[in-house]
PDB file of C-alpha atoms in Angstrom:
ATOM      1  CA  MET A 299      -7.540 -28.662  24.343  1.00 52.00           C
ATOM      2  CA  THR A 300      -8.938 -25.322  25.468  1.00 53.00           C
ATOM      3  CA  SER A 301     -12.431 -24.436  24.240  1.00 61.00           C
ATOM      4  CA  TYR A 302     -13.443 -21.723  26.672  1.00 74.00           C
ATOM      5  CA  GLN A 303     -11.667 -18.462  27.173  1.00 77.00           C
ATOM      6  CA  VAL A 304     -12.364 -15.460  29.373  1.00 77.00           C
ATOM      7  CA  ALA A 305     -10.751 -12.011  29.486  1.00 72.00           C
ATOM      8  CA  LEU A 306      -9.286 -10.983  32.860  1.00 73.00           C
ATOM      9  CA  ALA A 307      -9.051  -7.534  34.369  1.00 67.00           C
ATOM     10  CA  ASP A 308      -5.264  -7.448  33.776  1.00 65.00           C
ATOM     11  CA  ASP A 309      -5.728  -7.718  29.980  1.00 68.00           C
ATOM     12  CA  GLN A 310      -4.830 -11.373  29.978  1.00 76.00           C
ATOM     13  CA  THR A 311      -6.943 -14.256  28.748  1.00 81.00           C
ATOM     14  CA  LEU A 312      -7.677 -17.357  30.792  1.00 85.00           C
ATOM     15  CA  GLY A 313      -8.517 -20.671  29.177  1.00 88.00           C
ATOM     16  CA  VAL A 314     -10.318 -23.661  30.677  1.00 92.00           C
ATOM     17  CA  ARG A 315      -8.951 -27.036  29.617  1.00 91.00           C
ATOM     18  CA  HIS A 316      -9.940 -30.675  29.956  1.00 92.00           C
ATOM     19  CA  VAL A 317      -8.012 -32.988  32.334  1.00 94.00           C
ATOM     20  CA  PRO A 318      -8.196 -36.799  32.503  1.00 95.00           C
ATOM     21  CA  PRO A 319     -10.562 -38.457  35.013  1.00 95.00           C
ATOM     22  CA  ASP A 320      -7.718 -39.588  37.283  1.00 95.00           C
ATOM     23  CA  ALA A 321      -6.130 -36.120  37.502  1.00 96.00           C
ATOM     24  CA  HIS A 322      -7.436 -35.699  41.055  1.00 96.00           C
ATOM     25  CA  TRP A 323      -4.808 -38.173  42.300  1.00 97.00           C
ATOM     26  CA  ARG A 324      -2.060 -35.837  41.110  1.00 97.00           C
ATOM     27  CA  TRP A 325      -3.776 -32.866  42.832  1.00 97.00           C
ATOM     28  CA  LEU A 326      -3.920 -34.773  46.092  1.00 97.00           C
ATOM     29  CA  ALA A 327      -0.294 -35.834  45.740  1.00 97.00           C
ATOM     30  CA  LEU A 328       0.886 -32.294  45.024  1.00 97.00           C
ATOM     31  CA  GLY A 329      -1.300 -31.016  47.862  1.00 97.00           C
ATOM     32  CA  TRP A 330       0.380 -33.466  50.238  1.00 98.00           C
ATOM     33  CA  VAL A 331       3.832 -32.275  49.116  1.00 97.00           C
ATOM     34  CA  ASP A 332       2.806 -28.681  49.882  1.00 97.00           C
ATOM     35  CA  PHE A 333       1.400 -29.652  53.270  1.00 97.00           C
ATOM     36  CA  LYS A 334       4.620 -31.421  54.237  1.00 96.00           C
ATOM     37  CA  ALA A 335       6.634 -28.407  53.154  1.00 95.00           C
ATOM     38  CA  SER A 336       4.562 -26.009  55.319  1.00 93.00           C
ATOM     39  CA  TRP A 337       2.904 -28.279  57.893  1.00 93.00           C
ATOM     40  CA  ARG A 338       3.441 -25.893  60.834  1.00 92.00           C
ATOM     41  CA  TYR A 339       1.292 -23.257  59.132  1.00 93.00           C
ATOM     42  CA  GLY A 340      -1.081 -25.829  57.720  1.00 93.00           C
ATOM     43  CA  VAL A 341      -1.863 -27.171  61.182  1.00 94.00           C
ATOM     44  CA  LEU A 342      -2.725 -23.653  62.359  1.00 93.00           C
ATOM     45  CA  ILE A 343      -5.114 -23.276  59.416  1.00 93.00           C
ATOM     46  CA  GLY A 344      -6.579 -26.724  60.076  1.00 93.00           C
ATOM     47  CA  LEU A 345      -7.365 -25.835  63.661  1.00 93.00           C
ATOM     48  CA  VAL A 346      -9.930 -23.228  62.517  1.00 90.00           C
ATOM     49  CA  PRO A 347     -12.522 -25.631  61.088  1.00 88.00           C
ATOM     50  CA  VAL A 348     -11.867 -28.079  63.936  1.00 90.00           C
ATOM     51  CA  LEU A 349     -12.673 -25.479  66.579  1.00 90.00           C
ATOM     52  CA  ALA A 350     -15.679 -24.272  64.592  1.00 85.00           C
ATOM     53  CA  ALA A 351     -16.956 -27.853  64.268  1.00 82.00           C
ATOM     54  CA  TRP A 352     -16.546 -28.481  68.015  1.00 86.00           C
ATOM     55  CA  ILE A 353     -18.467 -25.332  68.848  1.00 86.00           C
ATOM     56  CA  MET A 354     -21.324 -26.365  66.587  1.00 79.00           C
ATOM     57  CA  VAL A 355     -21.355 -29.928  67.974  1.00 78.00           C
ATOM     58  CA  ILE A 356     -21.449 -28.636  71.564  1.00 83.00           C
ATOM     59  CA  GLY A 357     -24.351 -26.390  70.628  1.00 79.00           C
ATOM     60  CA  LEU A 358     -26.189 -29.309  69.057  1.00 72.00           C
ATOM     61  CA  TRP A 359     -25.469 -31.506  72.102  1.00 75.00           C
ATOM     62  CA  ARG A 360     -26.863 -28.895  74.493  1.00 77.00           C
ATOM     63  CA  LEU A 361     -29.960 -28.755  72.302  1.00 72.00           C
ATOM     64  CA  GLY A 362     -30.237 -32.565  72.206  1.00 66.00           C
ATOM     65  CA  MET A 363     -29.938 -32.517  68.386  1.00 65.00           C
ATOM     66  CA  LEU A 364     -26.752 -34.443  67.691  1.00 63.00           C
ATOM     67  CA  GLY A 365     -28.479 -35.988  64.693  1.00 61.00           C
ATOM     68  CA  PHE A 366     -27.751 -32.784  62.855  1.00 65.00           C
ATOM     69  CA  ILE A 367     -23.997 -33.451  62.964  1.00 66.00           C
ATOM     70  CA  PRO A 368     -24.033 -34.549  59.268  1.00 65.00           C
ATOM     71  CA  ALA A 369     -25.322 -31.023  58.511  1.00 65.00           C
ATOM     72  CA  VAL A 370     -22.152 -29.718  60.152  1.00 66.00           C
ATOM     73  CA  CYS A 371     -20.191 -31.629  57.573  1.00 66.00           C
ATOM     74  CA  GLY A 372     -22.344 -30.098  54.872  1.00 67.00           C
ATOM     75  CA  ALA A 373     -21.604 -26.662  56.261  1.00 70.00           C
ATOM     76  CA  PHE A 374     -17.874 -27.445  56.149  1.00 70.00           C
ATOM     77  CA  ALA A 375     -18.165 -28.467  52.516  1.00 72.00           C
ATOM     78  CA  LEU A 376     -19.812 -25.160  51.647  1.00 77.00           C
ATOM     79  CA  VAL A 377     -17.556 -22.725  53.554  1.00 81.00           C
ATOM     80  CA  GLY A 378     -14.377 -24.792  53.323  1.00 84.00           C
ATOM     81  CA  PRO A 379     -13.127 -23.167  50.074  1.00 88.00           C
ATOM     82  CA  ILE A 380     -13.231 -19.746  51.740  1.00 89.00           C
ATOM     83  CA  LEU A 381     -11.486 -20.880  54.901  1.00 88.00           C
ATOM     84  CA  ALA A 382      -8.750 -22.512  52.743  1.00 92.00           C
ATOM     85  CA  ILE A 383      -7.599 -19.233  51.107  1.00 93.00           C
ATOM     86  CA  GLY A 384      -4.503 -19.336  53.310  1.00 93.00           C
ATOM     87  CA  CYS A 385      -3.624 -22.732  51.853  1.00 95.00           C
ATOM     88  CA  TYR A 386      -3.947 -21.380  48.319  1.00 96.00           C
ATOM     89  CA  ASP A 387      -1.481 -18.605  49.136  1.00 94.00           C
ATOM     90  CA  ILE A 388       0.973 -21.039  50.684  1.00 95.00           C
ATOM     91  CA  SER A 389       0.911 -23.187  47.557  1.00 96.00           C
ATOM     92  CA  ARG A 390       1.363 -20.114  45.377  1.00 94.00           C
ATOM     93  CA  ARG A 391       4.314 -18.960  47.461  1.00 94.00           C
ATOM     94  CA  LEU A 392       5.919 -22.393  47.405  1.00 94.00           C
ATOM     95  CA  ALA A 393       5.644 -22.515  43.598  1.00 94.00           C
ATOM     96  CA  ALA A 394       7.130 -19.040  43.315  1.00 92.00           C
ATOM     97  CA  GLY A 395       9.908 -19.706  45.817  1.00 91.00           C
ATOM     98  CA  GLU A 396       8.651 -16.981  48.130  1.00 90.00           C
ATOM     99  CA  THR A 397       9.063 -16.876  51.903  1.00 86.00           C
ATOM    100  CA  ILE A 398       6.308 -18.334  54.057  1.00 89.00           C
ATOM    101  CA  ASN A 399       5.828 -16.843  57.507  1.00 85.00           C
ATOM    102  CA  LEU A 400       3.057 -16.362  60.018  1.00 85.00           C
ATOM    103  CA  LYS A 401       2.292 -12.822  58.882  1.00 79.00           C
ATOM    104  CA  ALA A 402       1.784 -14.016  55.342  1.00 76.00           C
ATOM    105  CA  ILE A 403      -0.600 -16.743  56.556  1.00 81.00           C
ATOM    106  CA  LEU A 404      -2.645 -14.357  58.729  1.00 83.00           C
ATOM    107  CA  ARG A 405      -2.961 -11.929  55.838  1.00 86.00           C
ATOM    108  CA  PRO A 406      -2.883 -14.026  52.663  1.00 90.00           C
ATOM    109  CA  ARG A 407      -2.638 -12.336  49.309  1.00 89.00           C
ATOM    110  CA  ILE A 408      -5.993 -12.150  47.579  1.00 93.00           C
ATOM    111  CA  ALA A 409      -5.986 -10.589  44.125  1.00 92.00           C
ATOM    112  CA  SER A 410      -9.735  -9.953  44.087  1.00 92.00           C
ATOM    113  CA  PRO A 411     -10.787  -9.716  47.779  1.00 93.00           C
ATOM    114  CA  GLY A 412     -14.143  -8.078  47.134  1.00 93.00           C
ATOM    115  CA  GLN A 413     -15.083 -10.628  44.492  1.00 92.00           C
ATOM    116  CA  ALA A 414     -13.964 -13.513  46.711  1.00 93.00           C
ATOM    117  CA  ALA A 415     -16.251 -12.079  49.377  1.00 93.00           C
ATOM    118  CA  VAL A 416     -19.143 -12.065  46.901  1.00 95.00           C
ATOM    119  CA  ILE A 417     -18.559 -15.744  46.145  1.00 94.00           C
ATOM    120  CA  GLY A 418     -18.387 -16.366  49.899  1.00 91.00           C
ATOM    121  CA  PHE A 419     -21.744 -14.639  50.263  1.00 92.00           C
ATOM    122  CA  VAL A 420     -23.205 -16.979  47.643  1.00 93.00           C
ATOM    123  CA  LEU A 421     -21.925 -19.954  49.608  1.00 91.00           C
ATOM    124  CA  MET A 422     -23.296 -18.581  52.859  1.00 88.00           C
ATOM    125  CA  PHE A 423     -26.659 -18.058  51.169  1.00 90.00           C
ATOM    126  CA  ILE A 424     -26.677 -21.703  50.097  1.00 89.00           C
ATOM    127  CA  LEU A 425     -25.798 -22.661  53.671  1.00 84.00           C
ATOM    128  CA  ILE A 426     -28.674 -20.578  55.074  1.00 85.00           C
ATOM    129  CA  VAL A 427     -31.051 -22.189  52.575  1.00 87.00           C
ATOM    130  CA  TRP A 428     -29.866 -25.627  53.713  1.00 83.00           C
ATOM    131  CA  ALA A 429     -30.318 -24.729  57.379  1.00 78.00           C
ATOM    132  CA  ARG A 430     -33.853 -23.514  56.750  1.00 82.00           C
ATOM    133  CA  LEU A 431     -34.737 -26.589  54.671  1.00 84.00           C
ATOM    134  CA  ALA A 432     -33.284 -28.890  57.336  1.00 78.00           C
ATOM    135  CA  SER A 433     -35.454 -27.238  59.969  1.00 77.00           C
ATOM    136  CA  MET A 434     -38.485 -27.475  57.730  1.00 84.00           C
ATOM    137  CA  ILE A 435     -37.858 -31.152  56.932  1.00 80.00           C
ATOM    138  CA  PHE A 436     -37.521 -31.891  60.677  1.00 75.00           C
ATOM    139  CA  ALA A 437     -40.674 -29.998  61.496  1.00 76.00           C
ATOM    140  CA  LEU A 438     -42.684 -31.791  58.850  1.00 78.00           C
ATOM    141  CA  ALA A 439     -41.338 -35.210  59.826  1.00 73.00           C
ATOM    142  CA  SER A 440     -41.810 -34.721  63.570  1.00 71.00           C
ATOM    143  CA  SER A 441     -45.278 -33.180  63.341  1.00 70.00           C
ATOM    144  CA  ALA A 442     -46.842 -36.611  62.965  1.00 57.00           C
ATOM    145  CA  ARG A 443     -45.367 -37.678  66.337  1.00 56.00           C
ATOM    146  CA  GLN A 444     -45.449 -34.845  68.848  1.00 53.00           C
ATOM    147  CA  PRO A 445     -44.379 -31.214  69.162  1.00 46.00           C
ATOM    148  CA  ALA A 446     -40.707 -30.831  68.179  1.00 47.00           C
ATOM    149  CA  ALA A 447     -39.822 -29.136  71.476  1.00 46.00           C
ATOM    150  CA  SER A 448     -40.720 -32.283  73.505  1.00 45.00           C
ATOM    151  CA  LEU A 449     -39.300 -34.820  71.105  1.00 52.00           C
ATOM    152  CA  ASP A 450     -36.288 -37.042  71.883  1.00 64.00           C
ATOM    153  CA  PHE A 451     -34.376 -36.142  68.745  1.00 63.00           C
ATOM    154  CA  MET A 452     -32.021 -39.137  68.626  1.00 62.00           C
ATOM    155  CA  THR A 453     -34.758 -41.617  69.364  1.00 69.00           C
ATOM    156  CA  PHE A 454     -36.992 -40.029  66.735  1.00 67.00           C
ATOM    157  CA  THR A 455     -34.215 -39.940  64.172  1.00 66.00           C
ATOM    158  CA  LEU A 456     -32.951 -43.519  64.503  1.00 66.00           C
ATOM    159  CA  GLN A 457     -35.974 -45.460  65.690  1.00 70.00           C
ATOM    160  CA  THR A 458     -39.007 -44.169  63.819  1.00 75.00           C
ATOM    161  CA  PRO A 459     -40.048 -44.394  60.153  1.00 78.00           C
ATOM    162  CA  GLU A 460     -40.516 -40.613  60.074  1.00 74.00           C
ATOM    163  CA  GLY A 461     -37.013 -40.052  61.423  1.00 74.00           C
ATOM    164  CA  LEU A 462     -35.415 -42.397  58.886  1.00 76.00           C
ATOM    165  CA  THR A 463     -37.362 -40.692  56.116  1.00 79.00           C
ATOM    166  CA  MET A 464     -36.137 -37.338  57.407  1.00 77.00           C
ATOM    167  CA  ILE A 465     -32.537 -38.578  57.231  1.00 77.00           C
ATOM    168  CA  ALA A 466     -33.008 -39.835  53.673  1.00 80.00           C
ATOM    169  CA  VAL A 467     -34.688 -36.671  52.427  1.00 82.00           C
ATOM    170  CA  GLY A 468     -32.290 -34.409  54.276  1.00 78.00           C
ATOM    171  CA  THR A 469     -29.285 -36.264  52.854  1.00 78.00           C
ATOM    172  CA  VAL A 470     -30.533 -35.920  49.303  1.00 84.00           C
ATOM    173  CA  VAL A 471     -31.345 -32.240  49.713  1.00 84.00           C
ATOM    174  CA  GLY A 472     -28.081 -31.520  51.513  1.00 81.00           C
ATOM    175  CA  ALA A 473     -26.060 -33.386  48.925  1.00 83.00           C
ATOM    176  CA  GLY A 474     -27.751 -31.409  46.153  1.00 88.00           C
ATOM    177  CA  LEU A 475     -27.020 -28.043  47.735  1.00 87.00           C
ATOM    178  CA  ALA A 476     -23.429 -29.120  48.557  1.00 87.00           C
ATOM    179  CA  ALA A 477     -22.968 -30.143  44.912  1.00 90.00           C
ATOM    180  CA  ILE A 478     -24.139 -26.673  43.786  1.00 92.00           C
ATOM    181  CA  GLY A 479     -21.747 -25.028  46.195  1.00 92.00           C
ATOM    182  CA  TYR A 480     -18.893 -27.231  45.038  1.00 93.00           C
ATOM    183  CA  VAL A 481     -19.495 -26.548  41.349  1.00 95.00           C
ATOM    184  CA  VAL A 482     -19.538 -22.776  41.751  1.00 95.00           C
ATOM    185  CA  SER A 483     -16.612 -22.554  44.201  1.00 94.00           C
ATOM    186  CA  VAL A 484     -14.074 -25.306  43.554  1.00 95.00           C
ATOM    187  CA  VAL A 485     -12.253 -23.171  40.966  1.00 95.00           C
ATOM    188  CA  SER A 486     -13.751 -19.717  41.523  1.00 95.00           C
ATOM    189  CA  ILE A 487     -12.364 -19.138  45.041  1.00 95.00           C
ATOM    190  CA  PRO A 488      -8.723 -19.983  44.229  1.00 95.00           C
ATOM    191  CA  LEU A 489      -9.144 -18.091  40.938  1.00 95.00           C
ATOM    192  CA  ALA A 490     -10.368 -14.940  42.698  1.00 94.00           C
ATOM    193  CA  ALA A 491      -7.521 -15.305  45.205  1.00 94.00           C
ATOM    194  CA  ASP A 492      -4.985 -15.612  42.360  1.00 93.00           C
ATOM    195  CA  ARG A 493      -6.201 -13.279  39.622  1.00 92.00           C
ATOM    196  CA  LYS A 494      -8.080 -10.035  39.040  1.00 91.00           C
ATOM    197  CA  ILE A 495     -11.545 -11.225  38.058  1.00 91.00           C
ATOM    198  CA  ASP A 496     -15.205 -10.496  38.886  1.00 92.00           C
ATOM    199  CA  ALA A 497     -17.205 -12.967  40.952  1.00 93.00           C
ATOM    200  CA  MET A 498     -19.743 -13.891  38.233  1.00 93.00           C
ATOM    201  CA  THR A 499     -17.001 -14.673  35.708  1.00 91.00           C
ATOM    202  CA  ALA A 500     -15.047 -16.647  38.279  1.00 94.00           C
ATOM    203  CA  MET A 501     -18.104 -18.799  39.138  1.00 94.00           C
ATOM    204  CA  MET A 502     -18.782 -19.256  35.432  1.00 93.00           C
ATOM    205  CA  VAL A 503     -15.213 -20.487  34.939  1.00 94.00           C
ATOM    206  CA  SER A 504     -15.718 -22.905  37.826  1.00 95.00           C
ATOM    207  CA  VAL A 505     -18.903 -24.298  36.304  1.00 95.00           C
ATOM    208  CA  MET A 506     -17.208 -24.675  32.931  1.00 93.00           C
ATOM    209  CA  ALA A 507     -14.177 -26.384  34.487  1.00 94.00           C
ATOM    210  CA  VAL A 508     -16.402 -28.931  36.221  1.00 95.00           C
ATOM    211  CA  SER A 509     -18.347 -29.439  32.986  1.00 93.00           C
ATOM    212  CA  ARG A 510     -15.216 -29.949  30.911  1.00 93.00           C
ATOM    213  CA  SER A 511     -13.548 -32.337  33.375  1.00 94.00           C
ATOM    214  CA  LYS A 512     -16.469 -34.120  34.988  1.00 94.00           C
ATOM    215  CA  GLY A 513     -14.526 -37.292  35.791  1.00 95.00           C
ATOM    216  CA  ALA A 514     -11.735 -35.570  37.695  1.00 96.00           C
ATOM    217  CA  MET A 515     -14.004 -33.085  39.433  1.00 96.00           C
ATOM    218  CA  ILE A 516     -16.501 -35.721  40.543  1.00 95.00           C
ATOM    219  CA  SER A 517     -13.671 -37.944  41.730  1.00 96.00           C
ATOM    220  CA  PHE A 518     -12.152 -35.043  43.624  1.00 96.00           C
ATOM    221  CA  ALA A 519     -15.489 -34.262  45.265  1.00 94.00           C
ATOM    222  CA  PHE A 520     -15.812 -37.927  46.267  1.00 94.00           C
ATOM    223  CA  SER A 521     -12.318 -37.830  47.754  1.00 94.00           C
ATOM    224  CA  ILE A 522     -13.264 -34.730  49.766  1.00 92.00           C
ATOM    225  CA  ALA A 523     -16.363 -36.503  51.034  1.00 88.00           C
ATOM    226  CA  ILE A 524     -14.403 -39.571  52.082  1.00 92.00           C
ATOM    227  CA  LEU A 525     -11.728 -37.554  53.880  1.00 92.00           C
ATOM    228  CA  VAL A 526     -14.326 -35.400  55.652  1.00 86.00           C
ATOM    229  CA  GLY A 527     -16.145 -38.580  56.673  1.00 84.00           C
ATOM    230  CA  ILE A 528     -12.943 -39.953  58.171  1.00 90.00           C
ATOM    231  CA  SER A 529     -12.490 -36.678  60.004  1.00 87.00           C
ATOM    232  CA  LEU A 530     -15.992 -36.977  61.443  1.00 82.00           C
ATOM    233  CA  ALA A 531     -15.115 -40.443  62.720  1.00 86.00           C
ATOM    234  CA  THR A 532     -12.117 -38.968  64.583  1.00 91.00           C
ATOM    235  CA  GLY A 533     -14.198 -36.214  66.234  1.00 85.00           C
ATOM    236  CA  PHE A 534     -13.010 -33.786  63.543  1.00 88.00           C
ATOM    237  CA  LEU A 535      -9.397 -34.041  64.766  1.00 93.00           C
ATOM    238  CA  ALA A 536      -8.230 -35.378  61.423  1.00 93.00           C
ATOM    239  CA  LEU A 537      -9.283 -32.068  59.850  1.00 92.00           C
ATOM    240  CA  ILE A 538      -6.147 -30.535  61.304  1.00 94.00           C
ATOM    241  CA  ILE A 539      -4.294 -32.364  58.558  1.00 95.00           C
ATOM    242  CA  VAL A 540      -7.079 -33.114  56.061  1.00 95.00           C
ATOM    243  CA  PHE A 541      -8.256 -29.509  55.705  1.00 95.00           C
ATOM    244  CA  PRO A 542      -4.958 -27.891  54.677  1.00 95.00           C
ATOM    245  CA  TRP A 543      -4.163 -30.941  52.508  1.00 97.00           C
ATOM    246  CA  LEU A 544      -7.413 -30.521  50.606  1.00 96.00           C
ATOM    247  CA  GLY A 545      -6.815 -26.785  50.384  1.00 96.00           C
ATOM    248  CA  HIS A 546      -3.472 -27.289  48.702  1.00 97.00           C
ATOM    249  CA  ALA A 547      -4.977 -29.974  46.446  1.00 97.00           C
ATOM    250  CA  THR A 548      -7.754 -27.587  45.407  1.00 97.00           C
ATOM    251  CA  TRP A 549      -5.155 -25.027  44.383  1.00 97.00           C
ATOM    252  CA  HIS A 550      -3.390 -27.551  42.182  1.00 97.00           C
ATOM    253  CA  GLY A 551      -6.730 -28.581  40.710  1.00 97.00           C
ATOM    254  CA  TYR A 552      -7.450 -24.947  39.829  1.00 96.00           C
ATOM    255  CA  LYS A 553      -4.023 -24.555  38.195  1.00 95.00           C
ATOM    256  CA  ALA A 554      -4.499 -27.789  36.269  1.00 95.00           C
ATOM    257  CA  VAL A 555      -7.822 -26.871  34.667  1.00 95.00           C
ATOM    258  CA  THR A 556      -6.910 -23.284  33.766  1.00 93.00           C
ATOM    259  CA  GLU A 557      -4.145 -21.812  31.614  1.00 86.00           C
ATOM    260  CA  ASP A 558      -3.085 -18.433  30.280  1.00 77.00           C
ATOM    261  CA  ILE A 559      -3.841 -17.805  26.623  1.00 73.00           C
ATOM    262  CA  ALA A 560      -1.447 -15.581  24.728  1.00 59.00           C
TER     263      ALA A 560
END
């Protein structure tokens, strides 16, 4: 049953509907079908976050701050919906029976590019806030020991009460910000890629979709966290497959919770 409707720029009306708590399994299954049908292009898309993650990890290693690797996963969760726009277009093309080629992947169709960029800016702002908070939490926790510049980060993180407290507080704060990013983007980014709509309305639709289908959306978020965790355990290599798979699944989730209203 649809209880929320919004007028789109193309004079159509979009409705937000409720889906059952186990709907995320269907999204993942449909996403896997799309990945298998276009895996050559999916692998190319998946390489982008893998290379980005490796660059960040190398930077953290050179700084002796490998304990911040979980924050890299948080960054992926925030910017992932933007990087997956190519996956949304592949799923759209597959559903429409259109041709998929490298040119189409490098320049995916985005119905509202400016508005998608605005949503991306919101996500980047959340990421910047998280980075600043992470630095502040580390500074406060390490100040009781010794100057941060001379501190063995890994030893401090894993072998001191202050370090363990930092991990706990940082995890809670990071999870909270990641949840905010997920709520405002899980539907809004594919929606902006698919339809003519302004960023504020798209984010409002995303919030409403999560509110109406809490069970499915929370379960989907948990699935994303598990798969990203597995990818972390493989040195991010699994993201080559996991990332496009989740991108396709997100598209099907968006299509499942929205519908055109006559």
